[in-house]
Amino acid sequence: MSREQSFRGSRPLVTFGPKDWASQIVRGKLEILEACRHHIPNLGCLLLEGSLCSASSNGLQFFPGPFVKIQLVVALRNDKQELFDCRLVTAGNQQCKVNGGRSVIKAEVKPAGSMYLAETLAIDCSGDELGSFARNFVFLLPASIPTEYLISLEFRAVTGELLDDIQLQVLTHYQQTSLFDFCDGHSLSSVELPCPKKELVGILGTLEAQKIVSYFQELVENGAGRCFRRDQLRLFQTIDELSHSEASLQDLHLAVKLEESLMLYQMGDYERCKQLGESICLHANTYHSPNYNSIAGRAKCTISSAYKMERNFTKAEELLDSSTELLESVVPGEETAINRTCLAALLSEKGTVEGITEQEKKKLKKALKDAMLHYRHQLNKTQRRNANSPRRALIRMILFYLHSTRDQATNLQIAVSNKVLNKVKEFVEQFNREFLVNCSMRDKALFCNAYGDLLIRKGQYEEAISSVSEALRIAEDLQLQTDIKGARDRLQQLDRLRMERGEGRRGPHDLDERRVARYQGFEEPGFEVLERFLEQLTQRVQRCRQY
């Protein structure tokens, strides 16, 4: 017997010689190294017969959802908590051979005859490769109605003798609830029982606070920085006056500081944006905020975005992963939609700068769909109807497919097929149909630049100049430094393309006329608008004090 210099965390792997194996393996105990639970609306693809276990099949089948997906990374250990390097090899969907078949680890799901899917993989819950000491047992359990499943993992000798077993009782969800009312992800304390997701509570769960946060969001989205700072100061004065007996108002303070960090991000002040975001996370933790996951999860999204724009994709991904973990326990809505949009933006930017894998491309497309799904859930729950997330997800997809970024024009050195151009056209039409009417100035600038890329690809240079000129005017008015740079890069590209056509260069006066003709700035609200919201907030706090 020897102990190799290979570890699972701090766990040594024990290797046996042929003589030691028989005497040692009978003492082996099953251990679940990792467990995660995910909720899937449906399986959007056809599955091969080899992926099915308790279902008869005539080739390909389609399985509607929803499903609970359980992943269990299983290994063998001894009484000293050392893992056995027992050369596990997958043998069918529900078992793996141990050390060349001298024993097996197999799985079983009850109730018998239930339609479920199972697979045994050599990758862990995060998709990383496992060594030969462990295997990942994956189960897709139908969850259209509340159902309890018994998952049994058995370690048996080649003779069939049971050496050890582990049993898990998995409940999909409770009666009169939806599967998607419950948490899923990699950080759950248990995968067996459904854990309710967290809704906004305390002051942030009130209509009065949501109106105030939405008000400041609108100021940020439309570049009203002076008005934002004026009204932020007035709000914080009111919070200080009310907080003597209402400590939960701290969450409202932090929620508005979050909007300030986004404003710094928009202005290109990434360092101050990151500092403020980190301060928000620290304060939410210090004050034991009941909405910590929502506040810190969103703050880390913004910090991640700042690192993304600095092209530090490793740090950006690290922070976004942390944000995702925090938001796994939060009811789908604005915060989770923003997280999915940030993922799409990160992968889109990374794809243009250094390229991404096919798996990352799939993640990008799924993030777009998730942002839309979470936004619809937000509307169903009558939460704040901030449509930033689906708007920006669409814009990011346009930029990704056209090989452009916020600050760089479409890369014409990379060919784009007519099929892709038609897909982008569909995104543009969806944006115009669903979001353009009530679009904020910031998103309008983003969209006009992205739409300009499509027009450039189609050779419609006059229309492209009009669209990008409008983006430039808005970006200059809102001090969106990244988008100013992007609009100017596109106009320079258009100048070169027009010269190649022999059409001549447009002068500055021509561009100014286009921009003035189309752009209408944001009308800042008067002081009385916030005062009305503050009066409603004060009344809410006073009512609470009476009880």
Coordinates of C-alpha atoms in Angstrom, one line a residue:
M1 CA 0.0 0.0 0.0
S2 CA 1.3 3.5 -0.8
R3 CA 0.1 7.1 -0.5
E4 CA 0.5 9.1 -3.6
Q5 CA 1.1 12.9 -3.8
S6 CA -2.4 13.4 -5.2
F7 CA -5.1 15.0 -3.2
R8 CA -8.8 15.9 -3.3
G9 CA -8.5 19.0 -1.3
S10 CA -6.3 17.9 1.6
R11 CA -7.3 14.2 1.3
P12 CA -4.5 11.8 0.3
L13 CA -5.1 9.0 -2.2
V14 CA -4.2 5.5 -1.1
T15 CA -3.0 3.0 -3.8
F16 CA -3.0 -0.7 -3.2
G17 CA -0.8 -3.4 -4.7
P18 CA -2.4 -6.7 -6.0
K19 CA -1.7 -8.5 -2.7
D20 CA -3.3 -5.8 -0.5
W21 CA -6.4 -5.1 -2.5
A22 CA -8.7 -8.0 -1.4
S23 CA -8.1 -7.4 2.3
Q24 CA -8.4 -3.6 2.2
I25 CA -11.3 -3.1 -0.2
V26 CA -13.8 -5.0 1.9
R27 CA -13.3 -2.2 4.5
G28 CA -14.1 0.5 2.0
K29 CA -16.9 3.0 2.7
L30 CA -18.8 5.0 0.2
E31 CA -18.5 8.8 0.5
I32 CA -20.2 11.6 -1.4
L33 CA -17.5 14.2 -2.1
E34 CA -19.8 16.6 -3.9
A35 CA -23.6 16.9 -4.3
C36 CA -25.6 19.5 -6.2
R37 CA -29.2 19.9 -7.2
H38 CA -30.5 21.8 -10.2
H39 CA -34.0 22.4 -11.5
I40 CA -34.6 22.1 -15.3
P41 CA -37.7 23.3 -17.1
N42 CA -37.4 20.7 -19.9
L43 CA -34.9 18.8 -21.9
G44 CA -34.7 20.8 -25.1
C45 CA -33.0 18.0 -27.1
L46 CA -33.5 14.4 -28.1
L47 CA -31.8 11.8 -26.0
L48 CA -30.1 8.7 -27.3
E49 CA -31.4 5.4 -26.1
G50 CA -28.1 4.8 -24.2
S51 CA -28.9 7.7 -21.9
L52 CA -32.1 6.1 -20.6
C53 CA -32.6 3.6 -17.9
S54 CA -36.1 2.9 -16.7
A55 CA -37.8 3.6 -19.9
S56 CA -38.5 1.5 -23.0
S57 CA -37.2 3.2 -26.1
N58 CA -37.4 2.9 -29.8
G59 CA -34.5 5.1 -30.8
L60 CA -34.8 8.8 -29.9
Q61 CA -37.1 10.2 -27.3
F62 CA -38.1 13.6 -26.1
F63 CA -38.8 14.2 -22.4
P64 CA -40.8 17.2 -21.2
G65 CA -40.0 18.7 -17.9
P66 CA -39.6 19.9 -15.3
F67 CA -36.8 17.8 -13.8
V68 CA -34.7 17.8 -10.6
K69 CA -31.1 17.0 -11.6
I70 CA -29.1 15.4 -8.8
Q71 CA -25.3 15.0 -9.1
L72 CA -23.4 12.9 -6.6
V73 CA -19.6 12.6 -6.9
V74 CA -18.8 9.3 -5.2
A75 CA -15.6 7.8 -3.9
L76 CA -14.4 5.0 -1.6
R77 CA -12.5 5.7 1.7
N78 CA -11.0 3.9 4.6
D79 CA -11.6 4.5 8.3
K80 CA -8.8 7.1 8.4
Q81 CA -10.7 9.2 5.9
E82 CA -8.2 8.5 3.2
L83 CA -9.6 8.1 -0.3
F84 CA -8.9 4.9 -2.3
D85 CA -7.4 5.3 -5.8
C86 CA -9.5 2.3 -6.9
R87 CA -9.4 2.9 -10.7
L88 CA -13.2 3.5 -11.2
V89 CA -14.4 2.9 -14.8
T90 CA -17.9 3.7 -16.0
A91 CA -19.9 0.6 -16.9
G92 CA -23.4 1.6 -18.1
N93 CA -25.6 4.4 -17.0
Q94 CA -25.9 3.4 -13.3
Q95 CA -22.7 1.7 -12.2
C96 CA -19.0 1.8 -12.4
K97 CA -16.4 -1.0 -12.0
V98 CA -13.9 -0.9 -9.2
N99 CA -10.3 -1.9 -10.0
G100 CA -11.0 -3.8 -13.2
G101 CA -14.4 -5.3 -12.1
R102 CA -13.3 -6.8 -8.7
S103 CA -16.3 -5.0 -7.3
V104 CA -18.9 -2.4 -8.4
I105 CA -20.6 0.8 -7.3
K106 CA -24.1 0.9 -8.6
A107 CA -27.1 3.2 -8.3
E108 CA -30.8 2.5 -8.0
V109 CA -33.8 4.8 -8.0
K110 CA -37.2 4.1 -6.5
P111 CA -40.2 4.0 -6.9
A112 CA -39.6 1.1 -9.3
G113 CA -40.7 1.7 -12.9
S114 CA -40.5 5.5 -12.6
M115 CA -39.4 7.4 -15.7
Y116 CA -36.0 8.8 -14.9
L117 CA -32.7 9.3 -16.6
A118 CA -29.3 8.4 -15.2
E119 CA -25.7 8.7 -16.3
T120 CA -22.3 8.1 -14.7
L121 CA -19.6 10.6 -15.7
A122 CA -15.9 11.2 -15.2
I123 CA -16.4 15.0 -14.6
D124 CA -17.5 16.7 -11.4
C125 CA -20.5 19.0 -10.7
S126 CA -18.6 21.9 -12.2
G127 CA -17.6 20.0 -15.4
D128 CA -13.9 19.5 -14.3
E129 CA -12.3 16.1 -15.0
L130 CA -12.3 13.6 -12.1
G131 CA -9.4 11.3 -11.3
S132 CA -9.9 7.5 -11.3
F133 CA -10.8 7.6 -7.6
A134 CA -14.3 9.1 -8.1
R135 CA -17.3 9.1 -10.5
N136 CA -20.3 11.4 -10.8
F137 CA -23.7 9.7 -10.7
V138 CA -26.2 12.0 -12.4
F139 CA -30.0 11.6 -12.0
L140 CA -32.8 13.4 -13.9
L141 CA -36.0 13.0 -11.8
P142 CA -39.3 14.0 -13.3
A143 CA -41.0 16.7 -11.2
S144 CA -44.2 17.7 -12.9
I145 CA -46.0 16.8 -9.6
P146 CA -44.4 16.6 -6.1
T147 CA -42.6 13.3 -5.9
E148 CA -40.3 11.6 -3.4
Y149 CA -37.5 9.5 -4.8
L150 CA -35.2 7.1 -3.0
I151 CA -31.6 7.1 -4.5
S152 CA -29.5 4.1 -3.4
L153 CA -25.8 3.9 -3.9
E154 CA -24.4 0.4 -3.3
F155 CA -20.9 -0.9 -3.1
R156 CA -20.9 -4.6 -3.9
A157 CA -18.3 -7.4 -4.2
V158 CA -18.0 -9.3 -7.4
T159 CA -20.0 -12.1 -5.6
G160 CA -22.9 -9.7 -5.1
E161 CA -22.3 -9.2 -1.4
L162 CA -23.3 -5.7 -0.2
L163 CA -20.2 -4.0 1.4
D164 CA -21.6 -0.6 2.0
D165 CA -24.5 1.7 0.9
I166 CA -25.8 5.2 1.0
Q167 CA -29.4 6.2 0.6
L168 CA -30.9 9.7 -0.1
Q169 CA -34.6 10.6 -0.1
V170 CA -35.1 13.4 -2.6
L171 CA -38.3 15.3 -2.5
T172 CA -38.9 17.4 -5.7
H173 CA -41.2 20.1 -4.1
Y174 CA -44.2 20.5 -1.8
Q175 CA -47.9 20.3 -2.6
Q176 CA -49.4 23.5 -4.1
T177 CA -45.9 25.0 -4.9
S178 CA -43.8 25.2 -8.0
L179 CA -40.4 23.5 -8.4
F180 CA -38.9 26.8 -9.3
D181 CA -40.0 28.4 -6.0
F182 CA -37.0 26.5 -4.4
C183 CA -33.2 26.9 -4.4
D184 CA -30.9 24.9 -6.7
G185 CA -27.2 25.1 -7.3
H186 CA -23.8 23.9 -6.0
S187 CA -23.9 25.5 -2.6
L188 CA -26.9 23.9 -1.0
S189 CA -26.5 22.4 2.5
S190 CA -28.6 19.4 1.4
V191 CA -30.0 18.1 -2.0
E192 CA -32.7 16.0 -0.4
L193 CA -35.3 18.5 0.7
P194 CA -36.5 21.6 -1.3
C195 CA -35.3 24.9 0.2
P196 CA -37.5 27.9 -0.4
K197 CA -35.9 30.8 -2.3
K198 CA -35.4 34.1 -0.6
E199 CA -37.6 37.1 -1.5
L200 CA -36.8 40.6 -0.7
V201 CA -37.8 41.3 2.9
G202 CA -37.8 44.2 5.3
I203 CA -37.8 47.7 3.8
L204 CA -36.8 46.4 0.3
G205 CA -39.9 44.2 0.2
T206 CA -42.2 47.3 0.5
L207 CA -43.7 49.1 -2.5
E208 CA -42.4 52.4 -1.1
A209 CA -38.8 51.4 -1.1
Q210 CA -39.1 49.8 -4.6
K211 CA -40.5 53.0 -6.0
I212 CA -37.5 54.9 -4.6
V213 CA -34.9 52.4 -6.0
S214 CA -36.7 52.4 -9.4
Y215 CA -36.5 56.3 -9.3
F216 CA -32.8 56.2 -8.8
Q217 CA -32.4 53.5 -11.4
E218 CA -34.1 55.7 -14.0
L219 CA -31.7 58.6 -13.2
V220 CA -28.7 56.4 -13.7
E221 CA -30.0 54.9 -16.9
N222 CA -30.6 58.3 -18.3
G223 CA -27.3 59.9 -17.2
A224 CA -28.9 62.4 -14.8
G225 CA -25.8 62.4 -12.5
R226 CA -26.4 65.9 -11.0
C227 CA -30.0 65.1 -10.2
F228 CA -28.9 61.7 -8.8
R229 CA -26.4 63.2 -6.3
R230 CA -28.9 65.9 -5.2
D231 CA -31.7 63.4 -4.5
Q232 CA -29.3 60.8 -3.1
L233 CA -28.2 63.3 -0.4
R234 CA -31.9 64.2 0.4
L235 CA -32.8 60.5 0.7
F236 CA -29.8 59.7 3.0
Q237 CA -30.8 62.6 5.2
T238 CA -34.3 61.2 5.5
I239 CA -33.0 57.7 6.2
D240 CA -30.8 59.1 9.0
E241 CA -33.8 60.8 10.6
L242 CA -35.9 57.6 10.4
S243 CA -33.2 55.0 11.3
H244 CA -33.2 55.7 15.0
S245 CA -35.8 53.0 15.4
E246 CA -35.8 51.4 12.0
A247 CA -32.4 49.8 11.4
S248 CA -33.6 47.9 8.3
L249 CA -33.5 51.1 6.4
Q250 CA -29.8 50.4 5.9
D251 CA -30.8 48.1 3.1
L252 CA -32.5 50.9 1.2
H253 CA -29.3 53.0 1.7
L254 CA -27.2 50.1 0.2
A255 CA -29.6 49.6 -2.7
V256 CA -29.2 53.2 -3.8
K257 CA -25.4 53.0 -3.3
L258 CA -25.6 50.1 -5.7
E259 CA -27.1 52.4 -8.3
E260 CA -24.3 54.9 -7.6
S261 CA -21.7 52.1 -8.3
L262 CA -23.4 51.5 -11.6
M263 CA -23.3 55.2 -12.5
L264 CA -19.5 55.1 -11.9
Y265 CA -19.2 52.1 -14.1
Q266 CA -21.1 53.8 -16.9
M267 CA -18.8 56.8 -16.7
G268 CA -15.8 54.6 -17.1
D269 CA -14.5 55.2 -13.5
Y270 CA -13.9 51.5 -12.9
E271 CA -11.6 51.8 -9.9
R272 CA -14.1 53.8 -7.9
C273 CA -16.9 51.5 -9.1
K274 CA -15.0 48.5 -7.7
Q275 CA -14.2 50.2 -4.4
L276 CA -17.8 51.2 -3.8
G277 CA -19.1 47.7 -4.7
E278 CA -16.7 46.1 -2.3
S279 CA -17.8 48.6 0.4
I280 CA -21.4 47.7 -0.2
C281 CA -20.7 44.0 0.3
L282 CA -18.8 44.7 3.5
H283 CA -21.5 46.8 4.9
A284 CA -24.3 44.4 4.0
N285 CA -22.3 41.7 5.9
T286 CA -21.5 43.9 8.9
Y287 CA -25.2 44.9 9.3
H288 CA -26.3 41.3 8.9
S289 CA -28.6 42.4 6.1
P290 CA -31.6 40.0 5.6
N291 CA -31.2 40.7 1.9
Y292 CA -27.5 40.1 1.9
N293 CA -27.6 37.6 -1.0
S294 CA -29.5 40.0 -3.3
I295 CA -27.4 43.0 -2.4
A296 CA -24.0 41.4 -2.5
G297 CA -24.9 39.3 -5.5
R298 CA -25.8 42.3 -7.5
A299 CA -22.8 44.3 -6.2
K300 CA -20.4 41.5 -7.4
C301 CA -22.1 41.6 -10.8
T302 CA -21.1 45.3 -11.1
I303 CA -17.6 44.8 -9.8
S304 CA -17.2 41.9 -12.3
S305 CA -18.4 44.1 -15.1
A306 CA -15.7 46.7 -14.2
Y307 CA -13.0 44.0 -14.4
K308 CA -14.5 42.8 -17.7
M309 CA -14.1 46.3 -19.2
E310 CA -10.5 46.3 -18.0
R311 CA -10.0 43.0 -19.9
N312 CA -9.3 41.1 -16.7
F313 CA -11.6 38.2 -17.6
T314 CA -10.2 35.8 -15.0
K315 CA -11.1 38.1 -12.1
A316 CA -14.4 39.0 -13.8
E317 CA -15.4 35.4 -14.0
E318 CA -14.3 34.7 -10.4
L319 CA -16.6 37.5 -9.1
L320 CA -19.5 36.5 -11.4
D321 CA -19.2 32.9 -10.1
S322 CA -19.4 34.3 -6.5
S323 CA -22.4 36.4 -7.5
T324 CA -24.2 33.4 -9.1
E325 CA -23.6 31.3 -6.0
L326 CA -25.2 34.1 -3.8
L327 CA -28.2 34.5 -6.1
E328 CA -28.9 30.7 -6.4
S329 CA -31.0 31.1 -3.3
V330 CA -32.9 34.2 -4.5
V331 CA -36.3 34.2 -6.2
P332 CA -35.8 34.8 -10.0
G333 CA -36.3 38.5 -10.7
E334 CA -34.3 41.7 -11.3
E335 CA -31.1 40.6 -9.5
T336 CA -30.9 37.2 -11.1
A337 CA -31.7 38.6 -14.5
I338 CA -28.9 41.1 -14.1
N339 CA -26.6 38.3 -13.2
R340 CA -27.4 36.3 -16.3
T341 CA -27.1 39.5 -18.5
C342 CA -23.6 40.1 -17.0
L343 CA -22.6 36.5 -17.9
A344 CA -23.7 37.1 -21.5
A345 CA -21.8 40.4 -21.6
L346 CA -18.7 38.8 -20.1
L347 CA -18.6 35.9 -22.6
S348 CA -19.5 38.2 -25.5
E349 CA -16.6 40.6 -24.6
K350 CA -14.2 37.7 -24.0
G351 CA -15.2 36.1 -27.2
T352 CA -14.4 39.2 -29.2
V353 CA -11.1 39.9 -27.4
E354 CA -9.5 36.4 -27.0
G355 CA -12.1 33.9 -28.2
I356 CA -14.3 31.5 -26.3
T357 CA -14.9 27.7 -26.4
E358 CA -18.0 26.0 -27.9
Q359 CA -19.1 25.3 -24.3
E360 CA -18.8 29.0 -23.4
K361 CA -20.9 29.9 -26.5
K362 CA -23.6 27.6 -25.3
K363 CA -23.5 29.2 -21.9
L364 CA -23.8 32.7 -23.5
K365 CA -26.9 31.7 -25.4
K366 CA -28.4 30.1 -22.3
A367 CA -27.7 33.2 -20.3
L368 CA -29.7 35.2 -22.8
K369 CA -32.7 32.9 -22.5
D370 CA -32.4 32.9 -18.7
A371 CA -32.3 36.7 -18.5
M372 CA -35.6 36.8 -20.4
L373 CA -37.1 34.0 -18.3
H374 CA -36.2 35.7 -15.0
Y375 CA -37.5 39.1 -16.3
R376 CA -40.9 37.5 -17.1
H377 CA -40.9 36.0 -13.6
Q378 CA -40.3 39.5 -12.3
L379 CA -43.3 40.8 -14.1
N380 CA -45.5 37.9 -12.9
K381 CA -44.5 38.7 -9.3
T382 CA -45.2 42.4 -9.8
Q383 CA -41.7 43.3 -8.8
R384 CA -39.9 46.4 -10.1
R385 CA -40.3 46.3 -13.9
N386 CA -36.8 47.2 -14.8
A387 CA -36.3 45.8 -18.3
N388 CA -32.6 46.6 -18.5
S389 CA -31.6 42.9 -18.3
P390 CA -33.4 41.6 -21.4
R391 CA -32.6 44.7 -23.4
R392 CA -28.9 44.4 -22.7
A393 CA -28.9 40.7 -23.2
L394 CA -30.3 41.3 -26.7
I395 CA -27.7 44.0 -27.4
R396 CA -24.9 41.8 -26.2
M397 CA -26.0 39.0 -28.5
I398 CA -26.0 41.4 -31.5
L399 CA -22.5 42.5 -30.6
F400 CA -21.3 38.9 -30.2
Y401 CA -22.7 37.6 -33.5
L402 CA -21.3 40.6 -35.4
H403 CA -17.8 40.4 -33.7
S404 CA -17.9 43.9 -32.2
T405 CA -17.8 45.3 -28.7
R406 CA -19.1 48.5 -26.9
D407 CA -15.9 50.3 -27.8
Q408 CA -15.0 48.7 -31.1
A409 CA -16.7 48.5 -34.4
T410 CA -17.6 45.2 -36.1
N411 CA -14.5 43.3 -37.2
L412 CA -14.9 43.0 -41.0
Q413 CA -11.9 40.7 -41.2
I414 CA -14.2 38.0 -39.8
A415 CA -16.9 36.8 -42.2
V416 CA -20.5 36.6 -41.0
S417 CA -23.0 34.4 -42.9
N418 CA -26.4 35.5 -44.1
K419 CA -27.9 33.0 -41.6
V420 CA -26.3 34.9 -38.7
L421 CA -27.2 38.3 -40.2
N422 CA -30.9 37.1 -40.2
K423 CA -30.6 36.0 -36.6
V424 CA -29.2 39.4 -35.6
K425 CA -32.1 41.0 -37.6
E426 CA -34.5 39.1 -35.4
F427 CA -32.8 40.3 -32.3
V428 CA -33.1 43.9 -33.6
E429 CA -36.8 43.4 -34.4
Q430 CA -37.5 42.0 -31.0
F431 CA -35.7 45.0 -29.4
N432 CA -37.8 47.4 -31.5
R433 CA -41.0 45.6 -30.7
E434 CA -40.7 45.0 -27.0
F435 CA -38.2 47.5 -25.5
L436 CA -37.5 50.6 -27.7
V437 CA -40.5 52.7 -26.7
N438 CA -39.6 52.8 -23.0
C439 CA -35.9 52.4 -23.5
S440 CA -33.5 54.4 -21.3
M441 CA -31.0 56.7 -22.9
R442 CA -28.1 54.5 -21.9
D443 CA -29.6 51.4 -23.6
K444 CA -30.6 53.5 -26.6
A445 CA -26.9 54.5 -27.1
L446 CA -25.9 50.8 -26.8
F447 CA -28.5 49.7 -29.2
C448 CA -27.8 52.4 -31.8
N449 CA -24.1 51.4 -31.9
A450 CA -25.0 47.7 -32.2
Y451 CA -27.6 48.4 -34.8
G452 CA -25.0 50.4 -36.7
D453 CA -22.8 47.3 -36.8
L454 CA -25.6 45.3 -38.5
L455 CA -26.2 48.1 -41.1
I456 CA -22.4 48.3 -41.8
R457 CA -22.4 44.5 -42.4
K458 CA -25.4 45.0 -44.8
G459 CA -23.6 47.8 -46.6
Q460 CA -26.2 50.4 -45.6
Y461 CA -23.7 53.1 -44.7
E462 CA -26.1 56.1 -44.7
E463 CA -28.5 54.4 -42.2
A464 CA -25.5 53.3 -40.2
I465 CA -24.1 56.8 -39.9
S466 CA -27.5 58.0 -38.7
S467 CA -27.8 55.3 -36.1
V468 CA -24.2 55.6 -34.8
S469 CA -24.4 59.5 -34.8
E470 CA -27.4 59.2 -32.5
A471 CA -25.5 56.9 -30.2
L472 CA -22.6 59.3 -30.1
R473 CA -24.8 62.3 -29.1
I474 CA -26.5 60.3 -26.3
A475 CA -23.2 58.9 -25.1
E476 CA -21.6 62.4 -25.0
D477 CA -24.6 63.8 -23.1
L478 CA -24.5 60.9 -20.5
Q479 CA -20.7 60.9 -20.4
L480 CA -20.5 57.2 -21.3
Q481 CA -16.8 57.1 -22.2
T482 CA -16.8 53.5 -23.5
D483 CA -19.7 54.1 -25.8
I484 CA -18.3 57.4 -27.0
K485 CA -15.1 55.6 -28.0
G486 CA -17.2 52.9 -29.7
A487 CA -19.3 55.4 -31.7
R488 CA -16.2 57.2 -32.9
D489 CA -14.6 54.0 -33.9
R490 CA -17.7 53.1 -36.0
L491 CA -17.8 56.5 -37.6
Q492 CA -14.2 56.2 -38.6
Q493 CA -14.8 52.8 -40.0
L494 CA -17.8 54.2 -42.0
D495 CA -15.6 57.0 -43.4
R496 CA -13.1 54.4 -44.6
L497 CA -15.8 52.3 -46.2
R498 CA -17.4 55.3 -47.9
M499 CA -14.0 56.4 -49.3
E500 CA -13.5 52.9 -50.7
R501 CA -16.9 53.3 -52.5
G502 CA -15.8 56.7 -53.8
E503 CA -18.6 58.4 -51.9
G504 CA -16.4 60.9 -50.0
R505 CA -16.1 61.6 -46.3
R506 CA -18.9 63.2 -44.3
G507 CA -17.9 66.4 -42.5
P508 CA -18.5 67.2 -38.9
H509 CA -21.4 69.6 -39.7
D510 CA -23.3 66.8 -41.5
L511 CA -23.0 64.5 -38.5
D512 CA -24.1 67.3 -36.1
E513 CA -27.2 67.9 -38.1
R514 CA -28.1 64.2 -38.0
R515 CA -27.6 64.0 -34.3
V516 CA -29.6 67.1 -33.5
A517 CA -32.5 66.0 -35.7
R518 CA -33.1 62.7 -34.0
Y519 CA -31.9 62.9 -30.4
Q520 CA -34.1 64.2 -27.6
G521 CA -32.5 64.3 -24.2
F522 CA -33.9 63.1 -20.9
E523 CA -36.0 65.5 -18.9
E524 CA -34.9 65.5 -15.3
P525 CA -37.6 65.2 -12.7
G526 CA -38.2 68.0 -10.3
F527 CA -37.4 68.0 -6.6
E528 CA -41.0 67.3 -5.7
V529 CA -41.0 63.8 -7.2
L530 CA -38.6 62.4 -4.7
E531 CA -40.3 64.4 -1.9
R532 CA -43.5 62.5 -2.7
F533 CA -41.7 59.2 -2.4
L534 CA -40.1 60.2 0.8
E535 CA -43.4 61.2 2.3
Q536 CA -44.8 57.7 1.5
L537 CA -41.7 56.1 3.0
T538 CA -42.1 58.2 6.2
Q539 CA -45.7 57.2 6.5
R540 CA -44.8 53.5 6.1
V541 CA -42.2 53.7 8.9
Q542 CA -44.6 55.5 11.2
R543 CA -47.2 52.9 10.7
C544 CA -44.7 50.2 11.6
R545 CA -43.8 52.0 14.8
Q546 CA -47.4 51.8 16.0
Y547 CA -47.3 48.0 16.1

